[in-house]
Each structure stands twice: as C-alpha cells, then as structure tokens.
Amino acid sequence: MKKFRLFLMIALFALVLGLGSCTGCNGEATQEEATTDTTETVVNTTVALDVEHAIAMDRQAMYLKFGGDYRWFETDILLPKFLDDENVTSDPVMLVNIFQSIVEKGNGADTWVWKFQHFTDGTVLTDSIQGFWIENMPLNDEALKVKYTEAYDKIMQVNSPKPHSKHVTLRNPVGPIRINTQWIFGNIQEQLWVDAVTGDVKNSNPAFPEEKGFKMPLGEWP
C-alpha cells in the first residue's frame, strides 16, 4: 500500500515517523488538506519528556474535544543518539502522538488526523489535517503493560545488534496475523520489536511472521 506523508513541517515529520501513513495528505485522496489547524503551547523551561505522561495528556485533550470519537494510532520518539552508539540514553528529544477524530456532519462525517509534537523546551505543537491514518490498529483499548523505559532496557539487554537508528515507535501494525501493540526500535532496514504486553523481543515484524512464510509488502515500513 502506498504511503502518504503528513502535512505541516513535512520534512521533520517524515524523518520522525517514517512509518505510519495518512491518506488524504498529498492531494491524491482529497483536496482539503490545505485546511490545517495549528496551535502551540510553550513553557519556558527544559523538561524531560515522560512518554506515558505525554500520551495520557494528549489522550485527555482528544477526549475533552471529541469524547469517544477519536482513535489513538501511534507514538513516535526521537532519541539524541543512535541506538548502537556508546553512552546512548533513553531520554527522548522529541515525541509525537498521532490521533484521528471523527465528527458527524450531515449524512456523513469529517475525519481528521491530529499530531501532538512535544519538545524538551516544553513546547507542544498541535496540528490537524483532514484525512485518514492507515496501516495501524487503534490503541485506545490496548492493554499496554510494558512502559517505554522498560522496553528500552530490554533492547539494551538483548544479545542482538542494535539498529543504527534514533527512532522508536509504539504502534500495532495491520498484518495477516493479529498481534499485540509493539515498541519498535529502528528504521526501515533493521528493527527490534518489543511486545508491549508480554515484553517478548523479536527482530522482525510479528504481524508478518517469517517462520510462517509471510513477507512484508515491498517498500513498506514494518
């Protein structure tokens, strides 16, 4: 399935995400993507980005705005160093939460993709664009038992080469096999996957298990 990249600050956003997909974001599915809502909250301080806290705050913001008519699809983390560097740290330098909202309108509905982008100076950028987020299962009701730092520690302890990447993603990819939500450390060439429920670590997409003969579609981010 062809990828569609998200809207505002597209170069940075594509760098950080490089993995999920938004339909209706490049004009092929809709011509309404120029309608973009952008808000910014700035706190004049330097803060450590707490992944679970940022997720909870953004989910609360979506709930207050849309009630139950929203879906949480993905969380993306940018690290300060490559995972295979020396003295690598788990502290994010940026975090992005991706949501989708549905608002009934007449006989149909408006569907919007929302991006909450967190920085260590306390800045939070919020953008939205009309479209659909695809290739992921919604995470709203997923039982996530393994926190980000726990998943990071498992990656560091596992006897496997670390991906040359600064990126971590929390998502549940659509595939032929239904799986738990995964913490994905890596890039399109190499990844380590941590099951967010069991803590199991794999080096390939469990939604396309290689041992059962499944292969990722060409050009797809795992």
PDB file of C-alpha atoms in Angstrom:
ATOM      1  CA  MET A   1       0.000   0.000   0.000  1.00  0.00           C
ATOM      2  CA  LYS A   2       1.362   3.358  -0.990  1.00  0.00           C
ATOM      3  CA  LYS A   3       2.475   5.707   1.794  1.00  0.00           C
ATOM      4  CA  PHE A   4       1.065   9.178   2.247  1.00  0.00           C
ATOM      5  CA  ARG A   5       3.050  11.647   4.343  1.00  0.00           C
ATOM      6  CA  LEU A   6       1.583  14.071   6.812  1.00  0.00           C
ATOM      7  CA  PHE A   7       1.258  17.848   6.352  1.00  0.00           C
ATOM      8  CA  LEU A   8       2.937  20.718   8.232  1.00  0.00           C
ATOM      9  CA  MET A   9       6.726  20.509   8.783  1.00  0.00           C
ATOM     10  CA  ILE A  10       6.660  17.545   6.440  1.00  0.00           C
ATOM     11  CA  ALA A  11      10.417  17.030   6.235  1.00  0.00           C
ATOM     12  CA  LEU A  12      10.830  16.781  10.006  1.00  0.00           C
ATOM     13  CA  PHE A  13       7.650  14.809  10.435  1.00  0.00           C
ATOM     14  CA  ALA A  14       8.628  12.271   7.792  1.00  0.00           C
ATOM     15  CA  LEU A  15      12.031  11.934   9.446  1.00  0.00           C
ATOM     16  CA  VAL A  16      10.498  11.285  12.842  1.00  0.00           C
ATOM     17  CA  LEU A  17       7.749   8.983  11.678  1.00  0.00           C
ATOM     18  CA  GLY A  18       8.869   7.249   8.508  1.00  0.00           C
ATOM     19  CA  LEU A  19       6.417   4.522   9.349  1.00  0.00           C
ATOM     20  CA  GLY A  20       2.711   5.286   9.673  1.00  0.00           C
ATOM     21  CA  SER A  21       0.507   6.585   6.893  1.00  0.00           C
ATOM     22  CA  CYS A  22      -2.047   9.314   6.404  1.00  0.00           C
ATOM     23  CA  THR A  23      -4.348   9.180   3.387  1.00  0.00           C
ATOM     24  CA  GLY A  24      -5.610  12.445   2.033  1.00  0.00           C
ATOM     25  CA  CYS A  25      -2.372  14.279   2.871  1.00  0.00           C
ATOM     26  CA  ASN A  26      -0.845  14.774  -0.580  1.00  0.00           C
ATOM     27  CA  GLY A  27      -3.865  15.591  -2.717  1.00  0.00           C
ATOM     28  CA  GLU A  28      -4.480  12.111  -4.108  1.00  0.00           C
ATOM     29  CA  ALA A  29      -7.384  11.284  -1.804  1.00  0.00           C
ATOM     30  CA  THR A  30      -8.737  14.744  -1.013  1.00  0.00           C
ATOM     31  CA  GLN A  31      -8.138  18.387  -1.866  1.00  0.00           C
ATOM     32  CA  GLU A  32      -8.995  19.640   1.621  1.00  0.00           C
ATOM     33  CA  GLU A  33      -5.586  19.113   3.216  1.00  0.00           C
ATOM     34  CA  ALA A  34      -4.760  22.814   2.959  1.00  0.00           C
ATOM     35  CA  THR A  35      -7.142  23.359   5.876  1.00  0.00           C
ATOM     36  CA  THR A  36      -4.745  22.889   8.756  1.00  0.00           C
ATOM     37  CA  ASP A  37      -5.303  23.739  12.398  1.00  0.00           C
ATOM     38  CA  THR A  38      -2.145  24.652  14.311  1.00  0.00           C
ATOM     39  CA  THR A  39      -1.773  25.560  17.965  1.00  0.00           C
ATOM     40  CA  GLU A  40       1.326  25.965  20.070  1.00  0.00           C
ATOM     41  CA  THR A  41       1.872  25.785  23.803  1.00  0.00           C
ATOM     42  CA  VAL A  42       5.227  26.982  25.114  1.00  0.00           C
ATOM     43  CA  VAL A  43       6.630  26.581  28.609  1.00  0.00           C
ATOM     44  CA  ASN A  44       9.909  28.414  29.229  1.00  0.00           C
ATOM     45  CA  THR A  45      11.839  25.598  30.816  1.00  0.00           C
ATOM     46  CA  THR A  46      13.721  22.433  29.954  1.00  0.00           C
ATOM     47  CA  VAL A  47      11.807  19.298  30.782  1.00  0.00           C
ATOM     48  CA  ALA A  48      12.394  15.583  30.486  1.00  0.00           C
ATOM     49  CA  LEU A  49       9.866  14.026  28.145  1.00  0.00           C
ATOM     50  CA  ASP A  50       7.892  11.402  30.024  1.00  0.00           C
ATOM     51  CA  VAL A  51       6.433   9.190  27.307  1.00  0.00           C
ATOM     52  CA  GLU A  52       3.477   7.788  29.228  1.00  0.00           C
ATOM     53  CA  HIS A  53       2.623  11.198  30.692  1.00  0.00           C
ATOM     54  CA  ALA A  54       2.662  12.853  27.247  1.00  0.00           C
ATOM     55  CA  ILE A  55       0.419  10.112  25.870  1.00  0.00           C
ATOM     56  CA  ALA A  56      -2.021  10.498  28.771  1.00  0.00           C
ATOM     57  CA  MET A  57      -2.167  14.294  28.422  1.00  0.00           C
ATOM     58  CA  ASP A  58      -2.761  14.173  24.671  1.00  0.00           C
ATOM     59  CA  ARG A  59      -5.393  11.465  25.025  1.00  0.00           C
ATOM     60  CA  GLN A  60      -7.137  13.621  27.605  1.00  0.00           C
ATOM     61  CA  ALA A  61      -7.045  16.593  25.221  1.00  0.00           C
ATOM     62  CA  MET A  62      -8.606  14.491  22.462  1.00  0.00           C
ATOM     63  CA  TYR A  63     -11.259  13.122  24.827  1.00  0.00           C
ATOM     64  CA  LEU A  64     -12.199  16.591  26.045  1.00  0.00           C
ATOM     65  CA  LYS A  65     -12.579  17.731  22.446  1.00  0.00           C
ATOM     66  CA  PHE A  66     -14.223  14.674  20.877  1.00  0.00           C
ATOM     67  CA  GLY A  67     -15.402  12.401  23.668  1.00  0.00           C
ATOM     68  CA  GLY A  68     -15.100   8.812  22.478  1.00  0.00           C
ATOM     69  CA  ASP A  69     -14.993   9.760  18.800  1.00  0.00           C
ATOM     70  CA  TYR A  70     -11.228   9.587  18.437  1.00  0.00           C
ATOM     71  CA  ARG A  71      -8.575   6.944  17.827  1.00  0.00           C
ATOM     72  CA  TRP A  72      -5.007   6.888  19.118  1.00  0.00           C
ATOM     73  CA  PHE A  73      -2.875   5.271  16.432  1.00  0.00           C
ATOM     74  CA  GLU A  74       0.800   5.881  17.102  1.00  0.00           C
ATOM     75  CA  THR A  75       3.515   7.379  19.304  1.00  0.00           C
ATOM     76  CA  ASP A  76       6.904   8.262  17.799  1.00  0.00           C
ATOM     77  CA  ILE A  77      10.070   9.049  19.718  1.00  0.00           C
ATOM     78  CA  LEU A  78      13.303  10.677  18.559  1.00  0.00           C
ATOM     79  CA  LEU A  79      16.433   9.857  20.583  1.00  0.00           C
ATOM     80  CA  PRO A  80      19.529  12.094  20.883  1.00  0.00           C
ATOM     81  CA  LYS A  81      21.898   9.301  19.780  1.00  0.00           C
ATOM     82  CA  PHE A  82      21.842   6.206  17.607  1.00  0.00           C
ATOM     83  CA  LEU A  83      20.889   3.035  19.424  1.00  0.00           C
ATOM     84  CA  ASP A  84      24.252   1.457  18.556  1.00  0.00           C
ATOM     85  CA  ASP A  85      26.286   4.434  19.831  1.00  0.00           C
ATOM     86  CA  GLU A  86      28.228   4.440  23.079  1.00  0.00           C
ATOM     87  CA  ASN A  87      26.595   6.102  26.082  1.00  0.00           C
ATOM     88  CA  VAL A  88      23.206   6.057  24.394  1.00  0.00           C
ATOM     89  CA  THR A  89      20.315   7.306  26.521  1.00  0.00           C
ATOM     90  CA  SER A  90      16.592   6.589  26.549  1.00  0.00           C
ATOM     91  CA  ASP A  91      15.644  10.247  27.083  1.00  0.00           C
ATOM     92  CA  PRO A  92      13.645  11.497  24.056  1.00  0.00           C
ATOM     93  CA  VAL A  93      14.462  14.820  22.413  1.00  0.00           C
ATOM     94  CA  MET A  94      11.081  14.830  20.670  1.00  0.00           C
ATOM     95  CA  LEU A  95       7.838  12.868  20.931  1.00  0.00           C
ATOM     96  CA  VAL A  96       4.873  12.804  18.541  1.00  0.00           C
ATOM     97  CA  ASN A  97       1.434  11.364  19.253  1.00  0.00           C
ATOM     98  CA  ILE A  98      -0.893  10.633  16.325  1.00  0.00           C
ATOM     99  CA  PHE A  99      -4.678  10.561  16.610  1.00  0.00           C
ATOM    100  CA  GLN A 100      -7.702  10.520  14.348  1.00  0.00           C
ATOM    101  CA  SER A 101     -11.037  12.177  15.098  1.00  0.00           C
ATOM    102  CA  ILE A 102     -14.436  11.619  13.551  1.00  0.00           C
ATOM    103  CA  VAL A 103     -17.099  14.348  13.601  1.00  0.00           C
ATOM    104  CA  GLU A 104     -20.514  13.614  12.137  1.00  0.00           C
ATOM    105  CA  LYS A 105     -21.564  16.183   9.552  1.00  0.00           C
ATOM    106  CA  GLY A 106     -24.894  15.958   7.770  1.00  0.00           C
ATOM    107  CA  ASN A 107     -25.243  12.485   6.300  1.00  0.00           C
ATOM    108  CA  GLY A 108     -21.524  11.864   6.550  1.00  0.00           C
ATOM    109  CA  ALA A 109     -18.584  12.607   8.813  1.00  0.00           C
ATOM    110  CA  ASP A 110     -15.388  14.656   8.849  1.00  0.00           C
ATOM    111  CA  THR A 111     -12.273  12.661   9.653  1.00  0.00           C
ATOM    112  CA  TRP A 112      -9.123  14.456  10.816  1.00  0.00           C
ATOM    113  CA  VAL A 113      -5.594  13.350  11.673  1.00  0.00           C
ATOM    114  CA  TRP A 114      -4.056  15.109  14.688  1.00  0.00           C
ATOM    115  CA  LYS A 115      -0.385  15.449  15.593  1.00  0.00           C
ATOM    116  CA  PHE A 116       0.821  16.460  19.081  1.00  0.00           C
ATOM    117  CA  GLN A 117       4.551  17.201  18.912  1.00  0.00           C
ATOM    118  CA  HIS A 118       6.463  17.561  22.205  1.00  0.00           C
ATOM    119  CA  PHE A 119       9.926  19.126  22.665  1.00  0.00           C
ATOM    120  CA  THR A 120      12.261  19.251  25.654  1.00  0.00           C
ATOM    121  CA  ASP A 121      11.888  23.033  25.995  1.00  0.00           C
ATOM    122  CA  GLY A 122       8.255  22.474  26.924  1.00  0.00           C
ATOM    123  CA  THR A 123       6.869  23.400  23.507  1.00  0.00           C
ATOM    124  CA  VAL A 124       3.896  21.391  22.291  1.00  0.00           C
ATOM    125  CA  LEU A 125       2.795  21.852  18.673  1.00  0.00           C
ATOM    126  CA  THR A 126      -0.667  20.628  17.697  1.00  0.00           C
ATOM    127  CA  ASP A 127      -1.589  20.243  14.030  1.00  0.00           C
ATOM    128  CA  SER A 128      -4.550  18.667  12.267  1.00  0.00           C
ATOM    129  CA  ILE A 129      -5.480  17.852   8.689  1.00  0.00           C
ATOM    130  CA  GLN A 130      -8.466  16.227   7.065  1.00  0.00           C
ATOM    131  CA  GLY A 131      -7.651  12.649   6.154  1.00  0.00           C
ATOM    132  CA  PHE A 132      -7.312   9.074   7.410  1.00  0.00           C
ATOM    133  CA  TRP A 133      -4.492   7.323   9.278  1.00  0.00           C
ATOM    134  CA  ILE A 134      -3.971   3.828   7.867  1.00  0.00           C
ATOM    135  CA  GLU A 135      -1.897   0.651   8.378  1.00  0.00           C
ATOM    136  CA  ASN A 136      -2.269   0.751  12.187  1.00  0.00           C
ATOM    137  CA  MET A 137      -4.774  -0.711  14.599  1.00  0.00           C
ATOM    138  CA  PRO A 138      -6.180   1.817  17.127  1.00  0.00           C
ATOM    139  CA  LEU A 139      -4.531   1.681  20.541  1.00  0.00           C
ATOM    140  CA  ASN A 140      -7.337   3.145  22.666  1.00  0.00           C
ATOM    141  CA  ASP A 141      -8.314  -0.111  24.354  1.00  0.00           C
ATOM    142  CA  GLU A 142      -4.973  -1.923  24.184  1.00  0.00           C
ATOM    143  CA  ALA A 143      -3.597  -3.266  27.477  1.00  0.00           C
ATOM    144  CA  LEU A 144      -0.062  -1.848  27.456  1.00  0.00           C
ATOM    145  CA  LYS A 145       1.857  -3.444  30.308  1.00  0.00           C
ATOM    146  CA  VAL A 146       5.423  -2.667  29.194  1.00  0.00           C
ATOM    147  CA  LYS A 147       6.374   1.006  29.559  1.00  0.00           C
ATOM    148  CA  TYR A 148       8.757   2.785  27.219  1.00  0.00           C
ATOM    149  CA  THR A 149      11.759   2.707  29.549  1.00  0.00           C
ATOM    150  CA  GLU A 150      11.148  -0.988  30.254  1.00  0.00           C
ATOM    151  CA  ALA A 151      11.095  -1.714  26.521  1.00  0.00           C
ATOM    152  CA  TYR A 152      14.276   0.310  26.073  1.00  0.00           C
ATOM    153  CA  ASP A 153      16.034  -1.659  28.819  1.00  0.00           C
ATOM    154  CA  LYS A 154      15.013  -4.935  27.161  1.00  0.00           C
ATOM    155  CA  ILE A 155      16.518  -3.757  23.874  1.00  0.00           C
ATOM    156  CA  MET A 156      19.759  -2.776  25.540  1.00  0.00           C
ATOM    157  CA  GLN A 157      20.000  -6.127  27.355  1.00  0.00           C
ATOM    158  CA  VAL A 158      19.121  -8.424  24.462  1.00  0.00           C
ATOM    159  CA  ASN A 159      22.015 -10.240  22.790  1.00  0.00           C
ATOM    160  CA  SER A 160      21.411  -8.761  19.346  1.00  0.00           C
ATOM    161  CA  PRO A 161      22.967  -5.944  17.284  1.00  0.00           C
ATOM    162  CA  LYS A 162      21.273  -2.625  17.925  1.00  0.00           C
ATOM    163  CA  PRO A 163      19.770  -0.816  14.932  1.00  0.00           C
ATOM    164  CA  HIS A 164      21.651   2.224  13.683  1.00  0.00           C
ATOM    165  CA  SER A 165      18.683   4.468  14.340  1.00  0.00           C
ATOM    166  CA  LYS A 166      17.420   7.190  16.658  1.00  0.00           C
ATOM    167  CA  HIS A 167      13.765   6.236  16.274  1.00  0.00           C
ATOM    168  CA  VAL A 168      11.260   4.380  18.435  1.00  0.00           C
ATOM    169  CA  THR A 169       7.607   3.826  17.580  1.00  0.00           C
ATOM    170  CA  LEU A 170       4.662   2.488  19.536  1.00  0.00           C
ATOM    171  CA  ARG A 171       2.092   1.026  17.132  1.00  0.00           C
ATOM    172  CA  ASN A 172       0.087  -2.048  16.257  1.00  0.00           C
ATOM    173  CA  PRO A 173       0.654  -2.724  12.547  1.00  0.00           C
ATOM    174  CA  VAL A 174      -2.068  -4.236  10.411  1.00  0.00           C
ATOM    175  CA  GLY A 175      -0.987  -7.605   9.024  1.00  0.00           C
ATOM    176  CA  PRO A 176      -2.109 -11.162   8.320  1.00  0.00           C
ATOM    177  CA  ILE A 177      -1.528 -12.051  11.997  1.00  0.00           C
ATOM    178  CA  ARG A 178      -3.246 -10.078  14.773  1.00  0.00           C
ATOM    179  CA  ILE A 179      -0.618  -9.103  17.346  1.00  0.00           C
ATOM    180  CA  ASN A 180      -0.183  -7.035  20.478  1.00  0.00           C
ATOM    181  CA  THR A 181       0.968  -3.434  20.288  1.00  0.00           C
ATOM    182  CA  GLN A 182       4.724  -3.182  19.773  1.00  0.00           C
ATOM    183  CA  TRP A 183       7.567  -0.887  20.761  1.00  0.00           C
ATOM    184  CA  ILE A 184       9.642  -0.737  17.559  1.00  0.00           C
ATOM    185  CA  PHE A 185      13.281   0.376  17.779  1.00  0.00           C
ATOM    186  CA  GLY A 186      14.929   1.014  14.429  1.00  0.00           C
ATOM    187  CA  ASN A 187      14.367   2.032  10.830  1.00  0.00           C
ATOM    188  CA  ILE A 188      13.251   0.537   7.538  1.00  0.00           C
ATOM    189  CA  GLN A 189      16.406  -1.599   7.272  1.00  0.00           C
ATOM    190  CA  GLU A 190      16.604  -3.074  10.768  1.00  0.00           C
ATOM    191  CA  GLN A 191      14.424  -3.193  13.850  1.00  0.00           C
ATOM    192  CA  LEU A 192      13.971  -4.757  17.243  1.00  0.00           C
ATOM    193  CA  TRP A 193      10.380  -5.291  18.349  1.00  0.00           C
ATOM    194  CA  VAL A 194       9.231  -5.407  21.978  1.00  0.00           C
ATOM    195  CA  ASP A 195       5.757  -6.710  22.698  1.00  0.00           C
ATOM    196  CA  ALA A 196       4.054  -4.048  24.839  1.00  0.00           C
ATOM    197  CA  VAL A 197       2.045  -6.722  26.667  1.00  0.00           C
ATOM    198  CA  THR A 198       4.390  -9.702  27.116  1.00  0.00           C
ATOM    199  CA  GLY A 199       7.796  -7.995  26.797  1.00  0.00           C
ATOM    200  CA  ASP A 200       8.950 -10.537  24.184  1.00  0.00           C
ATOM    201  CA  VAL A 201      11.672  -9.240  21.850  1.00  0.00           C
ATOM    202  CA  LYS A 202      11.851 -10.051  18.125  1.00  0.00           C
ATOM    203  CA  ASN A 203      13.984  -8.793  15.243  1.00  0.00           C
ATOM    204  CA  SER A 204      11.178  -8.801  12.640  1.00  0.00           C
ATOM    205  CA  ASN A 205       7.551  -7.775  12.366  1.00  0.00           C
ATOM    206  CA  PRO A 206       5.460 -10.360  14.267  1.00  0.00           C
ATOM    207  CA  ALA A 207       2.401  -9.357  12.201  1.00  0.00           C
ATOM    208  CA  PHE A 208       4.229 -10.897   9.213  1.00  0.00           C
ATOM    209  CA  PRO A 209       5.949 -13.899  10.845  1.00  0.00           C
ATOM    210  CA  GLU A 210       8.803 -15.066   8.636  1.00  0.00           C
ATOM    211  CA  GLU A 211       8.652 -18.575  10.079  1.00  0.00           C
ATOM    212  CA  LYS A 212       5.161 -18.909   8.579  1.00  0.00           C
ATOM    213  CA  GLY A 213       6.252 -17.695   5.164  1.00  0.00           C
ATOM    214  CA  PHE A 214       4.856 -14.168   5.326  1.00  0.00           C
ATOM    215  CA  LYS A 215       6.820 -11.324   3.754  1.00  0.00           C
ATOM    216  CA  MET A 216       6.411  -7.584   4.154  1.00  0.00           C
ATOM    217  CA  PRO A 217       4.978  -5.788   1.098  1.00  0.00           C
ATOM    218  CA  LEU A 218       7.716  -4.105  -0.927  1.00  0.00           C
ATOM    219  CA  GLY A 219       8.508  -0.589   0.217  1.00  0.00           C
ATOM    220  CA  GLU A 220       6.553  -0.858   3.442  1.00  0.00           C
ATOM    221  CA  TRP A 221       7.821   0.307   6.812  1.00  0.00           C
ATOM    222  CA  PRO A 222       7.451  -2.594   9.236  1.00  0.00           C
TER     223      PRO A 222
END
